[in-house]
PDB file of N, CA and C in Angstrom:
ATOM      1  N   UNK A   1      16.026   0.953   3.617  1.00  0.00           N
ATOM      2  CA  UNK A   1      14.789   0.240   3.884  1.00  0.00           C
ATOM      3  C   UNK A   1      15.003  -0.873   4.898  1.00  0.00           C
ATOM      4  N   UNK A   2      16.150  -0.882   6.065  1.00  0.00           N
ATOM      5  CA  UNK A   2      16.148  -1.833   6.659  1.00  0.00           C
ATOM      6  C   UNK A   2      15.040  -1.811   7.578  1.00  0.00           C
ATOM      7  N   UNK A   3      14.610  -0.621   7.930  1.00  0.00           N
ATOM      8  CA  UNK A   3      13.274  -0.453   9.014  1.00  0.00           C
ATOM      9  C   UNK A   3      12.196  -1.498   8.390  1.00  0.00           C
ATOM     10  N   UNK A   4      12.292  -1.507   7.370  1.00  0.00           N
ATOM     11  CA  UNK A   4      10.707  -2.500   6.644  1.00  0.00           C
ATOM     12  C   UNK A   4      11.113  -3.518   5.828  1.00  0.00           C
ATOM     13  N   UNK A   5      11.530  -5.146   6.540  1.00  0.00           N
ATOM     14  CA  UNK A   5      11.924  -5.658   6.118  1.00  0.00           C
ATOM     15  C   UNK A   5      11.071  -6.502   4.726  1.00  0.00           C
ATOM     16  N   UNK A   6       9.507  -6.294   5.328  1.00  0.00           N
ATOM     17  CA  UNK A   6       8.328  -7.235   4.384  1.00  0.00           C
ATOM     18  C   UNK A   6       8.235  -6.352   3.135  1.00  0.00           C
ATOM     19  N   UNK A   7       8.026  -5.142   3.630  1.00  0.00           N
ATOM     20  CA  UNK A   7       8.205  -4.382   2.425  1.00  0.00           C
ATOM     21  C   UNK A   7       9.208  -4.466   1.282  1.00  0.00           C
ATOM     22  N   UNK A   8      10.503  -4.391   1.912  1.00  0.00           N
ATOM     23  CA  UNK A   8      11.990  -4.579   1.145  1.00  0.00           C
ATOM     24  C   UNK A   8      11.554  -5.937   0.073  1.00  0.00           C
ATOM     25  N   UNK A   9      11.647  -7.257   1.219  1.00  0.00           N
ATOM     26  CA  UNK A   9      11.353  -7.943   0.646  1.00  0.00           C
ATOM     27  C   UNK A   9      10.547  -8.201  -0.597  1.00  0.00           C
ATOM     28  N   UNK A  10       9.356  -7.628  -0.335  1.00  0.00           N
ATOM     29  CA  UNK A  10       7.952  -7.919  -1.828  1.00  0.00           C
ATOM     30  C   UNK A  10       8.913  -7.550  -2.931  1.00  0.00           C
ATOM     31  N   UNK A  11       9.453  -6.490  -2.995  1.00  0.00           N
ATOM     32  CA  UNK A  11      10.230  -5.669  -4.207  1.00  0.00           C
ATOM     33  C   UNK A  11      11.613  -6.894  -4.655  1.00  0.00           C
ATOM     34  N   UNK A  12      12.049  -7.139  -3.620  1.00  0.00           N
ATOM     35  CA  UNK A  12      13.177  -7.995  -4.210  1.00  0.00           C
ATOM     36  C   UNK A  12      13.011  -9.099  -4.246  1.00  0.00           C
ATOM     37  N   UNK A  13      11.897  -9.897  -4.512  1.00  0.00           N
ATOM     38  CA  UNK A  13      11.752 -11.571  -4.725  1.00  0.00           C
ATOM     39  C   UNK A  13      10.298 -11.918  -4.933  1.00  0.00           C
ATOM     40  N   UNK A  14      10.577 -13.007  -5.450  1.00  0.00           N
ATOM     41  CA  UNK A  14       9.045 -13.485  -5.885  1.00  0.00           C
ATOM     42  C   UNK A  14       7.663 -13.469  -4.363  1.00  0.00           C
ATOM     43  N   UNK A  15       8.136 -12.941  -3.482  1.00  0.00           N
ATOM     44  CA  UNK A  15       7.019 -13.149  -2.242  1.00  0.00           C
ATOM     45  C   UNK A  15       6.112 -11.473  -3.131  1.00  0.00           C
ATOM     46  N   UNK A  16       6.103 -11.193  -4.366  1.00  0.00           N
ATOM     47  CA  UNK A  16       4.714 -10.341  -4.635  1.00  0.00           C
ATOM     48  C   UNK A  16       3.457 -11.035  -4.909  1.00  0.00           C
ATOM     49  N   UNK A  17       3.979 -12.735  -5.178  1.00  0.00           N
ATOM     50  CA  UNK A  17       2.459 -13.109  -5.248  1.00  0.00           C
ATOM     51  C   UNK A  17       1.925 -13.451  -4.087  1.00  0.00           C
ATOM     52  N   UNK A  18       2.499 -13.058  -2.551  1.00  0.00           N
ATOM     53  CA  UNK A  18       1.336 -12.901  -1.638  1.00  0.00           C
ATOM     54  C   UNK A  18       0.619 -11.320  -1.479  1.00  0.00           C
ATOM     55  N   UNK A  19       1.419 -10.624  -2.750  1.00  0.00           N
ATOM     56  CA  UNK A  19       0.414  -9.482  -2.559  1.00  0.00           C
ATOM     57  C   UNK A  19      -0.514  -9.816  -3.529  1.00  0.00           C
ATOM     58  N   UNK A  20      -0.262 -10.330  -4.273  1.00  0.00           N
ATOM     59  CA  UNK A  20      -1.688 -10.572  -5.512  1.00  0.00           C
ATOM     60  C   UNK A  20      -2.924 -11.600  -4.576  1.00  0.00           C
ATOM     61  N   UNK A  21      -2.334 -12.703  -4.068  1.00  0.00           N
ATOM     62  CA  UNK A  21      -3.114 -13.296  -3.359  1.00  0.00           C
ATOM     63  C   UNK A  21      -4.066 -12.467  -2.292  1.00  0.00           C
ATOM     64  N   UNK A  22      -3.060 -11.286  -1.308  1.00  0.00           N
ATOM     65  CA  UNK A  22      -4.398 -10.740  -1.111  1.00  0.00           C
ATOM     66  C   UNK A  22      -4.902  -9.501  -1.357  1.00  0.00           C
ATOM     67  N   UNK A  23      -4.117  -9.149  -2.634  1.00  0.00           N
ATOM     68  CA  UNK A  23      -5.600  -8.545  -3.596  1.00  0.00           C
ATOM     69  C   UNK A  23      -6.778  -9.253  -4.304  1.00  0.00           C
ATOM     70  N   UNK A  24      -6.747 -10.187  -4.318  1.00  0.00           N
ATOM     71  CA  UNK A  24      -7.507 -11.106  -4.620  1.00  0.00           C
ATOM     72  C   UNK A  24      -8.352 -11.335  -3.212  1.00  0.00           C
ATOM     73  N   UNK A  25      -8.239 -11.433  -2.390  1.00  0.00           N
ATOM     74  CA  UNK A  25      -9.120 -11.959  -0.693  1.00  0.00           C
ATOM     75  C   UNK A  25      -9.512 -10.558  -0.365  1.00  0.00           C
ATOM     76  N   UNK A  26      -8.631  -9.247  -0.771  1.00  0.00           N
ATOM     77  CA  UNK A  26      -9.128  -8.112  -0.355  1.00  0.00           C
ATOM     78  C   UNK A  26     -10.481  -7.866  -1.391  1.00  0.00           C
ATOM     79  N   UNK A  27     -10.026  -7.693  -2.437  1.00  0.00           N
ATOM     80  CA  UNK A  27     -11.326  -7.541  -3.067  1.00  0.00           C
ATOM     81  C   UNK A  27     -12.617  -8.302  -3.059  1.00  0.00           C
ATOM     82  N   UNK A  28     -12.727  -9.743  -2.783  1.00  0.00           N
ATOM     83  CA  UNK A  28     -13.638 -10.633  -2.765  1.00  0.00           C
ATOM     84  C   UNK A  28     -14.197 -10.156  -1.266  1.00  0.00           C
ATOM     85  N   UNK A  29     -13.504  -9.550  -0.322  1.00  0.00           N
ATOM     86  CA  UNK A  29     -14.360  -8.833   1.002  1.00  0.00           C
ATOM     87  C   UNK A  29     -14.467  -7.977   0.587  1.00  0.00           C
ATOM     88  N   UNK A  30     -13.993  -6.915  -0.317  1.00  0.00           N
ATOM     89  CA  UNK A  30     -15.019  -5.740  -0.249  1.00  0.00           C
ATOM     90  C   UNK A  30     -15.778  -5.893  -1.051  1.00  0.00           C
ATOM     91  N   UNK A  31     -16.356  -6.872  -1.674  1.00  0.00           N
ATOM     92  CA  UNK A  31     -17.378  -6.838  -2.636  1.00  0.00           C
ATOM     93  C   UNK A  31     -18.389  -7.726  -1.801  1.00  0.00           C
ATOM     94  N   UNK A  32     -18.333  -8.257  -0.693  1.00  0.00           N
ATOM     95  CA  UNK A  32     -19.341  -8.744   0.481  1.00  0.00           C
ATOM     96  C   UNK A  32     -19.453  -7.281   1.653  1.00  0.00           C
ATOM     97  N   UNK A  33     -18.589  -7.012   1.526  1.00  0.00           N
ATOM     98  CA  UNK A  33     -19.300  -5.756   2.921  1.00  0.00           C
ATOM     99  C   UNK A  33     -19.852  -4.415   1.824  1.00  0.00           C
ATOM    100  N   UNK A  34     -19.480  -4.291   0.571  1.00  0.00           N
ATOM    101  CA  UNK A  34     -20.527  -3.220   0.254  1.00  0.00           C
ATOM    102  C   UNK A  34     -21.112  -1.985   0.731  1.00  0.00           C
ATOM    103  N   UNK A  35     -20.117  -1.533   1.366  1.00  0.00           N
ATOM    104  CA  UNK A  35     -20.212  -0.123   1.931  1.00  0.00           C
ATOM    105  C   UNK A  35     -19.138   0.367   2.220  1.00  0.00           C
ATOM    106  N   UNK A  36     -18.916   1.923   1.355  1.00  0.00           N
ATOM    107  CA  UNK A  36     -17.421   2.521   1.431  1.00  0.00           C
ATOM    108  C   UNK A  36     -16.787   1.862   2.979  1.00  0.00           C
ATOM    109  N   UNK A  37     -17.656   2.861   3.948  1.00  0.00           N
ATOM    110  CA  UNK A  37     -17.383   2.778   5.481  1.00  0.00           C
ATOM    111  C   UNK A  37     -16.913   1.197   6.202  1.00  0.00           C
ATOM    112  N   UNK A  38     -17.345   0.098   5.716  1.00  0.00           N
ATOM    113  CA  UNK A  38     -16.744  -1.333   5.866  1.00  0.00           C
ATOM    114  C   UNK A  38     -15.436  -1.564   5.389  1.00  0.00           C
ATOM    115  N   UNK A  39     -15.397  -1.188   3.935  1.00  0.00           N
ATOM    116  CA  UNK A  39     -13.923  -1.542   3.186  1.00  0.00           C
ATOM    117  C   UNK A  39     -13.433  -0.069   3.665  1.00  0.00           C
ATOM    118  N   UNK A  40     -13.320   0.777   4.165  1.00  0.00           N
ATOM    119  CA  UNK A  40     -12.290   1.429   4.930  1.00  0.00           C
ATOM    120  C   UNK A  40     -11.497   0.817   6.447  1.00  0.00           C
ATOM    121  N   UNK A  41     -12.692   0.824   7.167  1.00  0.00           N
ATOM    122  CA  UNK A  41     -12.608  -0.551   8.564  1.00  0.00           C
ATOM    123  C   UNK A  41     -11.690  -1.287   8.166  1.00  0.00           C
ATOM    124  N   UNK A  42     -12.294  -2.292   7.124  1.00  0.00           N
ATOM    125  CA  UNK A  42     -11.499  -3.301   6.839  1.00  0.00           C
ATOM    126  C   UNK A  42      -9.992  -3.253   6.528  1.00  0.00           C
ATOM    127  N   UNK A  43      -9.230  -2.142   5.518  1.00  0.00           N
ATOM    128  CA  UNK A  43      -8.315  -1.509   5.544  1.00  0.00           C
ATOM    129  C   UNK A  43      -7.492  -1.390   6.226  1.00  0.00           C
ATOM    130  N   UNK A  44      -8.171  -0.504   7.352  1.00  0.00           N
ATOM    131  CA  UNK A  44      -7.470  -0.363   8.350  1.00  0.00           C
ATOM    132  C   UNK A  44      -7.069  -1.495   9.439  1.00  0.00           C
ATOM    133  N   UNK A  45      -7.859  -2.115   9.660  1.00  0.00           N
ATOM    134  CA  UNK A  45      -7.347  -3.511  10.175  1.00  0.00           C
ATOM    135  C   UNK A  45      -6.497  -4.366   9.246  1.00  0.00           C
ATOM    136  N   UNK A  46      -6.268  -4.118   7.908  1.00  0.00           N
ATOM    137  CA  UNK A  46      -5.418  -4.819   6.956  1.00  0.00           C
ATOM    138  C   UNK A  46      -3.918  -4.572   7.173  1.00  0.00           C
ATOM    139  N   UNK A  47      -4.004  -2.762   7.351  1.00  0.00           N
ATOM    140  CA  UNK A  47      -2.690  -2.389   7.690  1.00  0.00           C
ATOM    141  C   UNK A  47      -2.430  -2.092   9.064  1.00  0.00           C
ATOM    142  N   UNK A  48      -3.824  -2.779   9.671  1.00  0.00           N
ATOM    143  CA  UNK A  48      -2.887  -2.950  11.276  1.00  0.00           C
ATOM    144  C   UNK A  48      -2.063  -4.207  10.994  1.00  0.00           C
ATOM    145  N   UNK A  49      -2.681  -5.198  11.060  1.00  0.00           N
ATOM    146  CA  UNK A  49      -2.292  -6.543  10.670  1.00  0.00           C
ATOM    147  C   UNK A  49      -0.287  -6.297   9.777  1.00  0.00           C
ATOM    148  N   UNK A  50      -0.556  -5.857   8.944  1.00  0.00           N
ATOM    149  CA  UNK A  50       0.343  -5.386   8.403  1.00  0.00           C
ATOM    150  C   UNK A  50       1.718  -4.834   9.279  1.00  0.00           C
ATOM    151  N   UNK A  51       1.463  -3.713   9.711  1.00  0.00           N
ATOM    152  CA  UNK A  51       2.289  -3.036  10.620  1.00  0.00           C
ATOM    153  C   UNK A  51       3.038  -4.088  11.883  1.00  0.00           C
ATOM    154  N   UNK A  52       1.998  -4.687  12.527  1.00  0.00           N
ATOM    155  CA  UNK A  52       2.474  -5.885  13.385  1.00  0.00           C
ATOM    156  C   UNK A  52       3.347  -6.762  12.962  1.00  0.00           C
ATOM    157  N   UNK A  53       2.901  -7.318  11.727  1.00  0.00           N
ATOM    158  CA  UNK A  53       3.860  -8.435  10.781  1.00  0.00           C
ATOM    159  C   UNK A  53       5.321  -7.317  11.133  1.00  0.00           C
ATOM    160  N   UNK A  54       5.237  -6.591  10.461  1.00  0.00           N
ATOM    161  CA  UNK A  54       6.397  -5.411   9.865  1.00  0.00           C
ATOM    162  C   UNK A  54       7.367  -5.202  11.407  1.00  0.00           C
ATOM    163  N   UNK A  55       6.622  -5.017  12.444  1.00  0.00           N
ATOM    164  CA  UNK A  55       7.090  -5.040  13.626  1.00  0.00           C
ATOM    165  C   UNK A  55       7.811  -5.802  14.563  1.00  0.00           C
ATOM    166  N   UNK A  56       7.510  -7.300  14.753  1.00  0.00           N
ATOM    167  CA  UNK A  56       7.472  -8.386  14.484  1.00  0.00           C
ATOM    168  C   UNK A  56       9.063  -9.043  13.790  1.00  0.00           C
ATOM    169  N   UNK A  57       8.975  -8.926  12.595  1.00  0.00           N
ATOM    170  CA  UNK A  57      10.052  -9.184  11.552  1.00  0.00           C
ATOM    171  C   UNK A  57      11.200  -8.705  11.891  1.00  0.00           C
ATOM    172  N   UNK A  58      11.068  -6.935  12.801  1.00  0.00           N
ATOM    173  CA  UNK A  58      12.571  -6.487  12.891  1.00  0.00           C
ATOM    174  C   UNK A  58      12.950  -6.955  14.310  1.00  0.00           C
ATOM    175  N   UNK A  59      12.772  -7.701  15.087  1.00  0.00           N
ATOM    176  CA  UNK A  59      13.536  -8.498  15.662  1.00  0.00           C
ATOM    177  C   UNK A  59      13.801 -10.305  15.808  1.00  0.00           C
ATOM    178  N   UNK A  60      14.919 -10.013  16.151  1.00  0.00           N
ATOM    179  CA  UNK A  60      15.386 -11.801  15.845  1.00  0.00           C
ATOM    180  C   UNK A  60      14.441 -12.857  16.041  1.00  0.00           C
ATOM    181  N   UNK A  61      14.054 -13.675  14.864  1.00  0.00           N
ATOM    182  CA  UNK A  61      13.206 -14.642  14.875  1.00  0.00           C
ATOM    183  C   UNK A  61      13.241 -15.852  14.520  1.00  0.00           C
ATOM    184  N   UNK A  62      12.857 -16.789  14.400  1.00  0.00           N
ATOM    185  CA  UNK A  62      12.935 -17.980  13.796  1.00  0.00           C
ATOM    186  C   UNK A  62      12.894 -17.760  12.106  1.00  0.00           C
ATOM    187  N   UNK A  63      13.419 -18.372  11.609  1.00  0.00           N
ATOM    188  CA  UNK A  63      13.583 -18.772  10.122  1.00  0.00           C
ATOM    189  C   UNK A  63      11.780 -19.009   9.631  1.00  0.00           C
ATOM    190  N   UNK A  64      11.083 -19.727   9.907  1.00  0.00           N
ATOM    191  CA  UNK A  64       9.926 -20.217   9.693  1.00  0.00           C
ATOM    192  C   UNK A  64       9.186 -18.825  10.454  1.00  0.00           C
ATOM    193  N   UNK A  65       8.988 -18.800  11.243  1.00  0.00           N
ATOM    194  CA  UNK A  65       8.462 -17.378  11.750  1.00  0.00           C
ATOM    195  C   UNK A  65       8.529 -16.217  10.870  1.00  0.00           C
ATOM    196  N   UNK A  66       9.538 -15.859  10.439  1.00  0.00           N
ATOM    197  CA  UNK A  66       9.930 -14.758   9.616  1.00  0.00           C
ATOM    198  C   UNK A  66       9.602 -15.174   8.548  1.00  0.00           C
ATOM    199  N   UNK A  67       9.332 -16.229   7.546  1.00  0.00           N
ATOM    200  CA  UNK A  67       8.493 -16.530   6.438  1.00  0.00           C
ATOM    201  C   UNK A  67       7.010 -16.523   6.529  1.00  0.00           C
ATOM    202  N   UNK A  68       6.497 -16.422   7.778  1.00  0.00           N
ATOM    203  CA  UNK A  68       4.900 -16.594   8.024  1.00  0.00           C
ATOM    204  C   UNK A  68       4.831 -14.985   8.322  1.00  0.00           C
ATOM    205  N   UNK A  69       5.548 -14.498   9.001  1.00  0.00           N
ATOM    206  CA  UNK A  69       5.367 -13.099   9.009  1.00  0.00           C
ATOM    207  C   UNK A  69       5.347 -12.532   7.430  1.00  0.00           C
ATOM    208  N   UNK A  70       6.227 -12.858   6.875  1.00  0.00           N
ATOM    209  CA  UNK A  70       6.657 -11.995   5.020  1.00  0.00           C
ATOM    210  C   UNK A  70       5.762 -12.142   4.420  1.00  0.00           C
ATOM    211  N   UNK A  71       5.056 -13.697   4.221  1.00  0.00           N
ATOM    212  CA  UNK A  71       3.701 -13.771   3.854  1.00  0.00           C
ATOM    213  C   UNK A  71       2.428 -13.222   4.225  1.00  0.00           C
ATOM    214  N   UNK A  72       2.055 -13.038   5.207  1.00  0.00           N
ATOM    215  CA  UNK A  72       0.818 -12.483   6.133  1.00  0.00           C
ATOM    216  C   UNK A  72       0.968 -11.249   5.439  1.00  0.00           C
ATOM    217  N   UNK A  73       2.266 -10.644   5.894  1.00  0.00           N
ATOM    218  CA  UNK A  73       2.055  -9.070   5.633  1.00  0.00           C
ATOM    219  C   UNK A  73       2.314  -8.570   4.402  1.00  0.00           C
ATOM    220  N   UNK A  74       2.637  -9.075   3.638  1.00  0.00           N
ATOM    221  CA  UNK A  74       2.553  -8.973   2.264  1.00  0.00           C
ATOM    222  C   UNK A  74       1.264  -9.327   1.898  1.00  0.00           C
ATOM    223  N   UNK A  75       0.632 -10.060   2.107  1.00  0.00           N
ATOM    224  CA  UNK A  75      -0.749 -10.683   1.966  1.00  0.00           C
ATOM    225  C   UNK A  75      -1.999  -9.294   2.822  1.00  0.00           C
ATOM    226  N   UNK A  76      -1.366  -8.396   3.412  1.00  0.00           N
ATOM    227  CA  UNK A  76      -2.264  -7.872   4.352  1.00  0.00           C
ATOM    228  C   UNK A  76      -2.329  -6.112   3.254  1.00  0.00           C
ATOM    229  N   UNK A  77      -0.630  -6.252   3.050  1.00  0.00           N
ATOM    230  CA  UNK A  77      -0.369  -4.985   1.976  1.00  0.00           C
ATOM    231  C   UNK A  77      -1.645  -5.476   0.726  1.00  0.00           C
ATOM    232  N   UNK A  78      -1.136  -6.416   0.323  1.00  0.00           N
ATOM    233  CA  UNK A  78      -2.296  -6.153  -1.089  1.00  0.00           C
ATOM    234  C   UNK A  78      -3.907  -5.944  -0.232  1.00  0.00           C
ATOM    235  N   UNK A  79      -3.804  -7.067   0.268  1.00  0.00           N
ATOM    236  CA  UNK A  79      -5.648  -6.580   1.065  1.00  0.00           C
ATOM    237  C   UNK A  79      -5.531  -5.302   1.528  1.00  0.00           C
ATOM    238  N   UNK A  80      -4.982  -4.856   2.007  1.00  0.00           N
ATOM    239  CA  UNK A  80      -4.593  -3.394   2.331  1.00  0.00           C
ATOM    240  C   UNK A  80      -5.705  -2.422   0.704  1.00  0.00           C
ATOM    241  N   UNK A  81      -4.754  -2.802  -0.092  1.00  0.00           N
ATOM    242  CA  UNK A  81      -5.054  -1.958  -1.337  1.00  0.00           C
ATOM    243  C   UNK A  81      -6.054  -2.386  -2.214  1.00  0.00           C
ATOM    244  N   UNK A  82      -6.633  -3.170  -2.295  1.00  0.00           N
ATOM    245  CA  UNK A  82      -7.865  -3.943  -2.582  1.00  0.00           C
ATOM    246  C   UNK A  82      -9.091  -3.181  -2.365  1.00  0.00           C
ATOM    247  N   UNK A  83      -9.008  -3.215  -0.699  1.00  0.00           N
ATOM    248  CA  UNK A  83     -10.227  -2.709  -0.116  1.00  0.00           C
ATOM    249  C   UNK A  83     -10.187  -1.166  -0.104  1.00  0.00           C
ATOM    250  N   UNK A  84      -8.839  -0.701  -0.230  1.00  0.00           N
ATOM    251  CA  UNK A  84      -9.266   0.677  -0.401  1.00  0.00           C
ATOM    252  C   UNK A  84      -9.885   1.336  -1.698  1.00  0.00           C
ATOM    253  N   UNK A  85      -9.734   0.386  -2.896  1.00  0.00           N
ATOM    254  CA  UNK A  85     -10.001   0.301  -4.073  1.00  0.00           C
ATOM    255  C   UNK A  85     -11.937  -0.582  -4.331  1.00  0.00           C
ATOM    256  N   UNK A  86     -11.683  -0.750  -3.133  1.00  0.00           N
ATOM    257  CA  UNK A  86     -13.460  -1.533  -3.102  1.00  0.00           C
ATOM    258  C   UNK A  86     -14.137  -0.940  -2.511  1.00  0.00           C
ATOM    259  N   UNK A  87     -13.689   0.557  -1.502  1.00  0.00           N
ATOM    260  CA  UNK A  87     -14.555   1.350  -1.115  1.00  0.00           C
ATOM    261  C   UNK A  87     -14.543   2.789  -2.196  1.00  0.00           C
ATOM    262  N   UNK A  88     -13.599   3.132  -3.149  1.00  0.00           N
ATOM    263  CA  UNK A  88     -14.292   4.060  -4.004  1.00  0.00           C
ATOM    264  C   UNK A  88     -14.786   3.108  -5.017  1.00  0.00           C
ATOM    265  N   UNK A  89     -15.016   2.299  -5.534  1.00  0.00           N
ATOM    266  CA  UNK A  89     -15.701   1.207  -6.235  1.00  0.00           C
ATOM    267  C   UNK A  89     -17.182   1.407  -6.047  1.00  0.00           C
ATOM    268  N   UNK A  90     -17.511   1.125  -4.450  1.00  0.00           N
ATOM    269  CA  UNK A  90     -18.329   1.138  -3.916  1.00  0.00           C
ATOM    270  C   UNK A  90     -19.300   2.645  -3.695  1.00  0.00           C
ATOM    271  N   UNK A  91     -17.879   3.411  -2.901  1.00  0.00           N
ATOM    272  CA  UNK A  91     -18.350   5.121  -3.439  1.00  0.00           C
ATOM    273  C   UNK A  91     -19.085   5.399  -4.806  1.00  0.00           C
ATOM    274  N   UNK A  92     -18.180   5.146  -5.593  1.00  0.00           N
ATOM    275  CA  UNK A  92     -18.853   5.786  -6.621  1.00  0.00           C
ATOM    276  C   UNK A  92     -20.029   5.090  -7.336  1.00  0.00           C
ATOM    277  N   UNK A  93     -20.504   3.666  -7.346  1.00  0.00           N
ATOM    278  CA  UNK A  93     -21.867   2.646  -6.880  1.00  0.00           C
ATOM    279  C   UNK A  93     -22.909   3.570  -6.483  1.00  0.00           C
ATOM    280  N   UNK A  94     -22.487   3.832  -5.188  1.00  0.00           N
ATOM    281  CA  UNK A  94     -23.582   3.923  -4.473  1.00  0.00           C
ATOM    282  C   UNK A  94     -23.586   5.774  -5.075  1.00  0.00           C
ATOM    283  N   UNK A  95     -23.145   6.665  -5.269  1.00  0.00           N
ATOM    284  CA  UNK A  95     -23.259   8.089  -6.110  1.00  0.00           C
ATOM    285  C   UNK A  95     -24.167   7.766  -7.124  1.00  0.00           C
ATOM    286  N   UNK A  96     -24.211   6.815  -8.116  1.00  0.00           N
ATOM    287  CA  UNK A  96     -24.220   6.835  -9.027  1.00  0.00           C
ATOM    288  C   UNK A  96     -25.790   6.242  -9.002  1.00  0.00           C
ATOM    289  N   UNK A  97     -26.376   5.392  -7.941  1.00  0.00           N
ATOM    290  CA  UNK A  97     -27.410   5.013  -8.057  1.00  0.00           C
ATOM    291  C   UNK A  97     -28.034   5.524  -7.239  1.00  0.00           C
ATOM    292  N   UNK A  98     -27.510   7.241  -6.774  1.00  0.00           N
ATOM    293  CA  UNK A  98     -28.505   8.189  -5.981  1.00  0.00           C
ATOM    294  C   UNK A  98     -28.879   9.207  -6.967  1.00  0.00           C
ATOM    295  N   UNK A  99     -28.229   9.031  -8.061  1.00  0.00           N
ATOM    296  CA  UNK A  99     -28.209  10.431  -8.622  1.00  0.00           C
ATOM    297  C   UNK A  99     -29.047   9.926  -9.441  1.00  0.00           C
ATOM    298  N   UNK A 100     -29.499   8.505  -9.680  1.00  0.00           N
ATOM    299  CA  UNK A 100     -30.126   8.225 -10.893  1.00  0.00           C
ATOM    300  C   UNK A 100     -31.576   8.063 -10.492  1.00  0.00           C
ATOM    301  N   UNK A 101     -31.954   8.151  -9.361  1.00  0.00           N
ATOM    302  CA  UNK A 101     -33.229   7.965  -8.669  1.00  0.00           C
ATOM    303  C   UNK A 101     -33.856   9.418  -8.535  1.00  0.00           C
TER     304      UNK A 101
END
């Protein structure tokens, strides 16, 4: 796992509560954009964001740099999974109050 250092990281040290933190910011946006098709968007810009951090990290950086990167993108992984979890949320919402009409 040296290719993915943010990743490595979450697993081996307490930096998972910047994934809770943004499962927590991921979900509180997908419960404002309210449409599968937004919290997918959104997603995907989560794990762009993500990927960059991840990119970023594998070359030589500052000490402080490379902690703002671990955070962000750990923070971008949980929003990452949040919103993908707030658009079948939302999916199945919006199914559910077509079928009932």
């Amino acid at each position: 796992m040296s290719h993915f250092p943010i990743f490595q990281e979450m697993f081996e040290s307490d930096s998972v509560y910047f994934m809770v933190i943004g499962l927590i910011l991921g979900r509180i946006i997908g419960m404002k954009l309210k449409t599968p098709k937004r919290d997918l968007i959104a997603a995907l810009i989560s794990a762009a964001v993500y990927a960059v951090c991840e990119v970023l990290a594998n070359h030589p950086i500052s000490y402080m740099l490379a902690f703002v990167l671990l955070g962000v993108g750990t923070a971008a992984i949980g929003g990452c999974v949040a919103l993908l979890l707030s658009a079948l949320i939302e999916k199945i919402r919006h199914k559910g109050e077509h079928h009932d009409a």
